[in-house]
């Protein structure tokens, strides 16, 4: 097994799936005594070019980001379309979804992880970069999100 597959061991983000982003955002803001960030929709399908299970998907989600020191907390309220977010919410309920790492060379990393038996679950674009969720749950007991930002 190759070592340091991502080229980065700094966890950038923890992602949680929620049913009500407004309610959960308020709870986090109140709990920590911080400002509540505005939530926003992921980009439209023609921009995001989301693929779930290898197929194009119309899936979108409401996102809210809390800066928590060295980590970012991402709240995700998925829409009704098939996605890893929707699947996780329906299967496991609200809560933990992923940890994220900033990487370089998205396609290379997806292929490298794939050769190690870690399947690509979902990928897409966002303004300023792209993401991919990799199923590392058999070994790491969680999903990893790869984030590649444009320079």
mmCIF file of C-alpha atoms in Angstrom:
data_model
loop_
_atom_site.group_PDB
_atom_site.id
_atom_site.type_symbol
_atom_site.label_atom_id
_atom_site.label_comp_id
_atom_site.label_asym_id
_atom_site.label_seq_id
_atom_site.Cartn_x
_atom_site.Cartn_y
_atom_site.Cartn_z
ATOM 1 C CA UNK A 1 0.000 0.000 0.000
ATOM 2 C CA UNK A 2 1.338 3.400 -0.948
ATOM 3 C CA UNK A 3 1.882 5.937 1.805
ATOM 4 C CA UNK A 4 0.599 9.527 1.947
ATOM 5 C CA UNK A 5 -1.824 9.060 -0.932
ATOM 6 C CA UNK A 6 -3.204 12.594 -0.672
ATOM 7 C CA UNK A 7 0.084 14.448 -0.259
ATOM 8 C CA UNK A 8 -1.546 16.302 2.662
ATOM 9 C CA UNK A 9 -2.533 15.206 6.163
ATOM 10 C CA UNK A 10 -4.155 18.460 7.329
ATOM 11 C CA UNK A 11 -7.897 18.089 7.840
ATOM 12 C CA UNK A 12 -9.484 21.207 6.357
ATOM 13 C CA UNK A 13 -13.130 20.514 7.020
ATOM 14 C CA UNK A 14 -15.661 18.334 8.788
ATOM 15 C CA UNK A 15 -18.973 17.916 6.974
ATOM 16 C CA UNK A 16 -22.336 17.198 8.592
ATOM 17 C CA UNK A 17 -25.621 16.414 6.851
ATOM 18 C CA UNK A 18 -28.691 18.057 8.372
ATOM 19 C CA UNK A 19 -32.424 18.225 7.710
ATOM 20 C CA UNK A 20 -32.834 21.926 8.554
ATOM 21 C CA UNK A 21 -29.787 24.099 7.866
ATOM 22 C CA UNK A 22 -31.360 27.213 9.368
ATOM 23 C CA UNK A 23 -32.179 25.516 12.674
ATOM 24 C CA UNK A 24 -28.798 23.739 12.904
ATOM 25 C CA UNK A 25 -26.860 26.889 11.946
ATOM 26 C CA UNK A 26 -28.660 28.784 14.708
ATOM 27 C CA UNK A 27 -27.837 26.032 17.193
ATOM 28 C CA UNK A 28 -24.110 26.137 16.350
ATOM 29 C CA UNK A 29 -24.002 29.940 16.415
ATOM 30 C CA UNK A 30 -25.746 30.032 19.799
ATOM 31 C CA UNK A 31 -23.677 27.196 21.270
ATOM 32 C CA UNK A 32 -20.347 28.816 20.342
ATOM 33 C CA UNK A 33 -21.476 32.454 20.642
ATOM 34 C CA UNK A 34 -20.486 33.226 17.059
ATOM 35 C CA UNK A 35 -22.137 34.795 14.039
ATOM 36 C CA UNK A 36 -24.395 32.552 11.997
ATOM 37 C CA UNK A 37 -23.159 32.293 8.413
ATOM 38 C CA UNK A 38 -25.618 32.679 5.571
ATOM 39 C CA UNK A 39 -26.362 29.437 3.810
ATOM 40 C CA UNK A 40 -26.352 29.172 0.028
ATOM 41 C CA UNK A 41 -27.242 26.623 -2.649
ATOM 42 C CA UNK A 42 -24.542 24.657 -4.418
ATOM 43 C CA UNK A 43 -24.120 25.716 -8.028
ATOM 44 C CA UNK A 44 -26.814 24.842 -10.578
ATOM 45 C CA UNK A 45 -26.430 21.417 -12.258
ATOM 46 C CA UNK A 46 -25.082 22.861 -15.502
ATOM 47 C CA UNK A 47 -22.273 24.553 -13.524
ATOM 48 C CA UNK A 48 -21.674 21.891 -10.856
ATOM 49 C CA UNK A 49 -21.710 18.979 -13.343
ATOM 50 C CA UNK A 50 -22.364 16.671 -10.385
ATOM 51 C CA UNK A 51 -21.931 12.950 -10.863
ATOM 52 C CA UNK A 52 -23.205 10.467 -8.298
ATOM 53 C CA UNK A 53 -22.471 6.772 -8.715
ATOM 54 C CA UNK A 54 -20.901 7.545 -12.079
ATOM 55 C CA UNK A 55 -24.083 9.122 -13.467
ATOM 56 C CA UNK A 56 -24.985 12.797 -13.961
ATOM 57 C CA UNK A 57 -27.103 14.067 -11.059
ATOM 58 C CA UNK A 58 -29.326 17.091 -10.561
ATOM 59 C CA UNK A 59 -28.494 16.982 -6.824
ATOM 60 C CA UNK A 60 -27.971 20.246 -5.028
ATOM 61 C CA UNK A 61 -27.618 21.152 -1.384
ATOM 62 C CA UNK A 62 -27.804 24.130 0.923
ATOM 63 C CA UNK A 63 -24.374 24.778 2.486
ATOM 64 C CA UNK A 64 -23.269 26.816 5.496
ATOM 65 C CA UNK A 65 -19.651 27.153 6.605
ATOM 66 C CA UNK A 66 -18.420 27.897 10.113
ATOM 67 C CA UNK A 67 -14.743 28.780 10.564
ATOM 68 C CA UNK A 68 -13.738 26.950 13.740
ATOM 69 C CA UNK A 69 -10.085 27.872 14.177
ATOM 70 C CA UNK A 70 -7.943 25.566 12.053
ATOM 71 C CA UNK A 71 -11.013 23.657 10.802
ATOM 72 C CA UNK A 72 -14.092 24.543 8.840
ATOM 73 C CA UNK A 73 -17.435 23.013 9.791
ATOM 74 C CA UNK A 74 -19.703 22.482 6.800
ATOM 75 C CA UNK A 75 -23.435 21.966 7.235
ATOM 76 C CA UNK A 76 -25.125 20.294 4.266
ATOM 77 C CA UNK A 77 -28.886 20.113 3.712
ATOM 78 C CA UNK A 78 -29.388 17.987 0.590
ATOM 79 C CA UNK A 79 -32.259 18.369 -1.825
ATOM 80 C CA UNK A 80 -34.396 15.378 -2.843
ATOM 81 C CA UNK A 81 -32.191 14.188 -5.740
ATOM 82 C CA UNK A 82 -29.855 11.184 -5.365
ATOM 83 C CA UNK A 83 -26.501 12.129 -3.833
ATOM 84 C CA UNK A 84 -24.057 10.914 -1.216
ATOM 85 C CA UNK A 85 -25.545 13.600 1.063
ATOM 86 C CA UNK A 86 -29.132 12.342 0.602
ATOM 87 C CA UNK A 87 -28.024 8.710 0.954
ATOM 88 C CA UNK A 88 -26.147 9.439 4.178
ATOM 89 C CA UNK A 89 -29.068 11.410 5.654
ATOM 90 C CA UNK A 90 -31.584 8.665 4.820
ATOM 91 C CA UNK A 91 -29.336 5.787 5.940
ATOM 92 C CA UNK A 92 -27.691 7.255 9.056
ATOM 93 C CA UNK A 93 -29.769 10.317 9.962
ATOM 94 C CA UNK A 94 -28.324 13.716 10.733
ATOM 95 C CA UNK A 95 -24.668 14.039 11.611
ATOM 96 C CA UNK A 96 -21.225 13.221 10.371
ATOM 97 C CA UNK A 97 -20.679 12.928 6.602
ATOM 98 C CA UNK A 98 -16.972 13.484 5.781
ATOM 99 C CA UNK A 99 -13.588 14.969 6.512
ATOM 100 C CA UNK A 100 -11.963 17.016 3.749
ATOM 101 C CA UNK A 101 -8.423 17.612 2.551
ATOM 102 C CA UNK A 102 -7.115 20.157 0.056
ATOM 103 C CA UNK A 103 -5.156 18.349 -2.647
ATOM 104 C CA UNK A 104 -3.535 18.987 -6.014
ATOM 105 C CA UNK A 105 -4.094 16.776 -9.055
ATOM 106 C CA UNK A 106 -7.721 15.709 -8.578
ATOM 107 C CA UNK A 107 -7.935 13.117 -11.354
ATOM 108 C CA UNK A 108 -4.602 11.576 -10.357
ATOM 109 C CA UNK A 109 -5.717 11.322 -6.705
ATOM 110 C CA UNK A 110 -9.083 9.769 -7.670
ATOM 111 C CA UNK A 111 -7.275 7.160 -9.784
ATOM 112 C CA UNK A 112 -4.659 6.493 -7.098
ATOM 113 C CA UNK A 113 -7.291 5.992 -4.413
ATOM 114 C CA UNK A 114 -9.339 3.883 -6.818
ATOM 115 C CA UNK A 115 -6.398 1.522 -7.316
ATOM 116 C CA UNK A 116 -6.300 1.154 -3.517
ATOM 117 C CA UNK A 117 -9.951 0.039 -3.542
ATOM 118 C CA UNK A 118 -11.493 3.391 -2.593
ATOM 119 C CA UNK A 119 -14.430 4.068 -4.905
ATOM 120 C CA UNK A 120 -15.407 7.512 -6.167
ATOM 121 C CA UNK A 121 -18.926 8.176 -4.826
ATOM 122 C CA UNK A 122 -19.629 11.683 -6.067
ATOM 123 C CA UNK A 123 -17.797 14.524 -7.727
ATOM 124 C CA UNK A 124 -18.566 17.984 -8.989
ATOM 125 C CA UNK A 125 -17.431 21.529 -9.552
ATOM 126 C CA UNK A 126 -17.856 24.654 -7.478
ATOM 127 C CA UNK A 127 -16.935 28.240 -8.212
ATOM 128 C CA UNK A 128 -13.158 28.183 -7.800
ATOM 129 C CA UNK A 129 -12.540 24.453 -7.836
ATOM 130 C CA UNK A 130 -13.785 20.884 -7.684
ATOM 131 C CA UNK A 131 -14.568 18.192 -5.138
ATOM 132 C CA UNK A 132 -14.740 14.407 -4.936
ATOM 133 C CA UNK A 133 -16.067 12.118 -2.215
ATOM 134 C CA UNK A 134 -14.083 8.900 -1.902
ATOM 135 C CA UNK A 135 -15.349 5.829 -0.055
ATOM 136 C CA UNK A 136 -12.520 5.120 2.375
ATOM 137 C CA UNK A 137 -14.942 3.699 4.945
ATOM 138 C CA UNK A 138 -13.713 0.098 4.801
ATOM 139 C CA UNK A 139 -10.275 1.100 6.101
ATOM 140 C CA UNK A 140 -10.689 4.579 7.611
ATOM 141 C CA UNK A 141 -14.323 4.234 8.793
ATOM 142 C CA UNK A 142 -15.351 7.468 7.089
ATOM 143 C CA UNK A 143 -15.626 9.250 3.747
ATOM 144 C CA UNK A 144 -12.894 11.569 2.559
ATOM 145 C CA UNK A 145 -13.632 14.630 0.460
ATOM 146 C CA UNK A 146 -10.908 15.853 -1.861
ATOM 147 C CA UNK A 147 -10.940 19.607 -2.545
ATOM 148 C CA UNK A 148 -8.902 21.097 -5.360
ATOM 149 C CA UNK A 149 -8.992 24.864 -5.634
ATOM 150 C CA UNK A 150 -8.039 26.784 -8.754
ATOM 151 C CA UNK A 151 -4.986 28.960 -8.298
#
